[in-house]
Amino acid sequence: MMERFTGAFTQQEPIPEAGIAAALAVMGHGRLHRYNTAPGEIAEAALLEEEFAAFTGARYCLAVASGGYAMGCALRACGVQQGEPVLSNAFTLAPVPGAIAAAGGHPVLVEVTEDLVLDLDDLVLKAKASGARLLLLSHMRGHVCDMDRLMAICGDLGVTVIEDCAHTMGAEWRGVPSGRHGLIGCYSTQTYKHMNSGEGGLLVTDDAEMAARMILLSGSYMLYGRHRAAPGEEVFRRLRLEVPNVSGRMDNLRAAVLRPQIGMLAERRDRWATLYRGMEAGLAATPGLRLIPRPEEERYMGSSFQFLLPGWEAARVNALVARCAARGVEMKWFGAPEPVAFTSRYEHWAYAKPQPCPQTDRVLAGLIDMRLPLTFSPEDVALIARIIRAEVLAVGQAETVENVAAPLAD
Ligand SMILES: *Cc1c(COP(=O)(O)O)cnc(C)c1O
């Protein structure tokens, strides 16, 4: 009989007991707004910031409403002007170019390589051609480019780096936490990332002025004195009347849910690594399928898995995705011409104006992606890999695509 997978690719783990208890306590006293504190009380949001700053080794941290808000806030703090060019990856998720557009900037897309990271040679070309002074670098799907070389290039060109770490919270490059290379690191605590509060975002920086600007931007109502992972009063006094309020605070309820999860990130990283390596092992040496090499310098969060089908025609990829879906394996094809669910193809961001990226087009045409939630066991992953491997062989080696368009009957 043909094997089938019956697990849910979108099912995350429950909130830990400690997070549930802390959330109930916040609801019990009713002070959900971060600046609504009893005398002597420290808000959950302020404690979360202090603890996440310590986790990343950053001096300052700010909790906000979403990962998208975090990126927009970082860009505004850097003073993006109307129409200003901002470099970013041609392959990332829609909130990244969206944050640039919302801050008034114009996304300038940089090619990605077949290892799914920013093409640093194209970065040099696009930086010079556009004159951009900012790069919103997306560690898309957890793949980290050579950060040493990237920082050297950006240093030479005078380009400031903001990191989108939505897929790299807890990851490292040569021992440095993701989000700590650039001026500002942005994280998401949305359900599908590495800590789960439904929605939410975090910002880290060592720069006192940036930290104060972001706190004021997020809507601190002159109550910035209640922040703990924040610079001193004198920095705010200088800025408080010139920085507009663009409300996007995090509340105490979500902060309470998140705090116990910080200490779980290292263990989650190890469990994800086991699932990720299980997928790699199960798909190794499958003819027609290319795995993404992971550099030794990278310590990644394996919460999703990608592989390439180099040179496959669209009809064959479609047939593969359909046949895997029929066996319970949900994969996303980034090369699909129409946006399905979340969009990561730059042509779908019409506001970014047409800017062809032929190399990225070739990569996306054969790029398959799937989630690996921690509710999966190593046995689940082995089964998923067996199904994909069998279908890649069947579809890839069929003489005509019509022969394999329909899933095989049992
Ligand atoms: C999820 C995500 C974000 C932002 O997330 P929010 O949904 O706004 O919290 C940013 N970048 C990437 C690559 C993402 O996947």
Short mmCIF file of N, CA, C and O and ligand atoms in Angstrom, two decimals, residues 65-69 71 92-96 138-141 164-167 187-190 193 199-201, ligand 1:
data_model
loop_
_atom_site.label_atom_id
_atom_site.label_comp_id
_atom_site.label_asym_id
_atom_site.label_seq_id
_atom_site.Cartn_x
_atom_site.Cartn_y
_atom_site.Cartn_z
N ALA A 65 4.35 45.24 17.85
CA ALA A 65 3.13 44.53 17.49
C ALA A 65 3.32 43.39 16.49
O ALA A 65 2.53 42.45 16.47
N SER A 66 4.35 43.46 15.65
CA SER A 66 4.56 42.40 14.65
C SER A 66 5.98 42.51 14.10
O SER A 66 6.67 43.52 14.32
N GLY A 67 6.39 41.48 13.38
CA GLY A 67 7.69 41.52 12.73
C GLY A 67 7.71 42.59 11.64
O GLY A 67 8.71 43.28 11.45
N GLY A 68 6.61 42.71 10.93
CA GLY A 68 6.52 43.74 9.90
C GLY A 68 6.65 45.13 10.50
O GLY A 68 7.34 46.00 9.96
N TYR A 69 6.00 45.34 11.65
CA TYR A 69 6.11 46.64 12.32
C TYR A 69 7.57 46.89 12.73
O TYR A 69 8.08 48.00 12.60
N MET A 71 10.35 45.91 11.35
CA MET A 71 11.17 46.35 10.21
C MET A 71 10.87 47.80 9.82
O MET A 71 11.78 48.59 9.55
N THR A 92 12.14 36.95 -0.66
CA THR A 92 11.84 37.05 0.77
C THR A 92 10.33 37.01 0.90
O THR A 92 9.63 36.62 -0.05
N LEU A 93 9.80 37.38 2.06
CA LEU A 93 8.35 37.36 2.23
C LEU A 93 7.80 38.78 2.04
O LEU A 93 8.51 39.76 2.32
N ALA A 94 6.54 38.85 1.60
CA ALA A 94 5.92 40.14 1.27
C ALA A 94 6.05 41.23 2.34
O ALA A 94 6.15 42.41 1.98
N PRO A 95 6.04 40.93 3.66
CA PRO A 95 6.16 42.03 4.63
C PRO A 95 7.49 42.78 4.57
O PRO A 95 7.58 43.89 5.07
N VAL A 96 8.50 42.21 3.92
CA VAL A 96 9.80 42.88 3.86
C VAL A 96 9.75 44.06 2.87
O VAL A 96 9.95 45.21 3.28
N SER A 138 17.22 40.11 4.48
CA SER A 138 16.30 39.09 4.97
C SER A 138 17.00 37.73 4.99
O SER A 138 17.45 37.24 3.97
N HIS A 139 17.07 37.13 6.19
CA HIS A 139 17.64 35.77 6.29
C HIS A 139 16.51 34.79 5.95
O HIS A 139 16.07 34.01 6.79
N MET A 140 16.06 34.88 4.71
CA MET A 140 14.86 34.18 4.29
C MET A 140 14.98 32.67 4.48
O MET A 140 15.99 32.07 4.07
N ARG A 141 13.97 32.09 5.11
CA ARG A 141 13.92 30.65 5.38
C ARG A 141 15.14 30.17 6.18
O ARG A 141 15.53 29.00 6.11
N ASP A 164 16.51 41.27 8.97
CA ASP A 164 15.20 40.64 9.16
C ASP A 164 15.46 39.21 9.63
O ASP A 164 15.82 38.34 8.84
N CYS A 165 15.25 38.98 10.92
CA CYS A 165 15.56 37.68 11.52
C CYS A 165 14.29 36.88 11.82
O CYS A 165 14.27 36.08 12.76
N ALA A 166 13.25 37.09 11.00
CA ALA A 166 11.99 36.37 11.24
C ALA A 166 12.22 34.86 11.21
O ALA A 166 11.48 34.12 11.87
N HIS A 167 13.23 34.39 10.46
CA HIS A 167 13.49 32.95 10.38
C HIS A 167 14.79 32.56 11.05
O HIS A 167 15.26 31.43 10.88
N TYR A 187 12.81 40.82 14.67
CA TYR A 187 12.32 39.44 14.84
C TYR A 187 10.80 39.45 14.84
O TYR A 187 10.17 40.47 15.13
N SER A 188 10.23 38.30 14.54
CA SER A 188 8.78 38.12 14.59
C SER A 188 8.44 37.04 15.61
O SER A 188 9.16 36.05 15.73
N THR A 189 7.37 37.25 16.36
CA THR A 189 6.91 36.20 17.29
C THR A 189 5.53 35.70 16.87
O THR A 189 4.74 35.26 17.69
N GLN A 190 5.28 35.81 15.59
CA GLN A 190 4.07 35.29 14.98
C GLN A 190 4.06 33.75 15.12
O GLN A 190 5.12 33.14 15.24
N LYS A 193 6.74 31.28 13.59
CA LYS A 193 8.18 31.52 13.70
C LYS A 193 8.73 30.68 14.88
O LYS A 193 8.31 29.55 15.03
N GLU A 199 0.81 37.11 17.31
CA GLU A 199 1.46 38.19 16.57
C GLU A 199 2.48 38.81 17.51
O GLU A 199 2.35 38.70 18.73
N GLY A 200 3.45 39.49 16.96
CA GLY A 200 4.41 40.20 17.80
C GLY A 200 5.75 40.36 17.11
O GLY A 200 6.03 39.69 16.11
N GLY A 201 6.55 41.29 17.61
CA GLY A 201 7.88 41.52 17.04
C GLY A 201 8.83 42.03 18.10
O GLY A 201 8.41 42.51 19.16
C1 LIG B 1 6.94 36.42 8.96
C2 LIG B 1 8.00 37.22 8.32
C3 LIG B 1 8.22 38.57 8.62
C4 LIG B 1 7.35 39.44 9.48
O1 LIG B 1 6.44 38.87 10.17
P1 LIG B 1 5.03 39.36 10.77
O2 LIG B 1 4.05 38.43 10.18
O3 LIG B 1 4.82 40.78 10.37
O4 LIG B 1 5.26 39.21 12.23
C5 LIG B 1 9.31 39.19 8.06
N1 LIG B 1 10.14 38.53 7.24
C6 LIG B 1 9.96 37.27 6.90
C7 LIG B 1 10.93 36.62 5.97
C8 LIG B 1 8.87 36.56 7.42
O5 LIG B 1 8.69 35.29 7.05
#
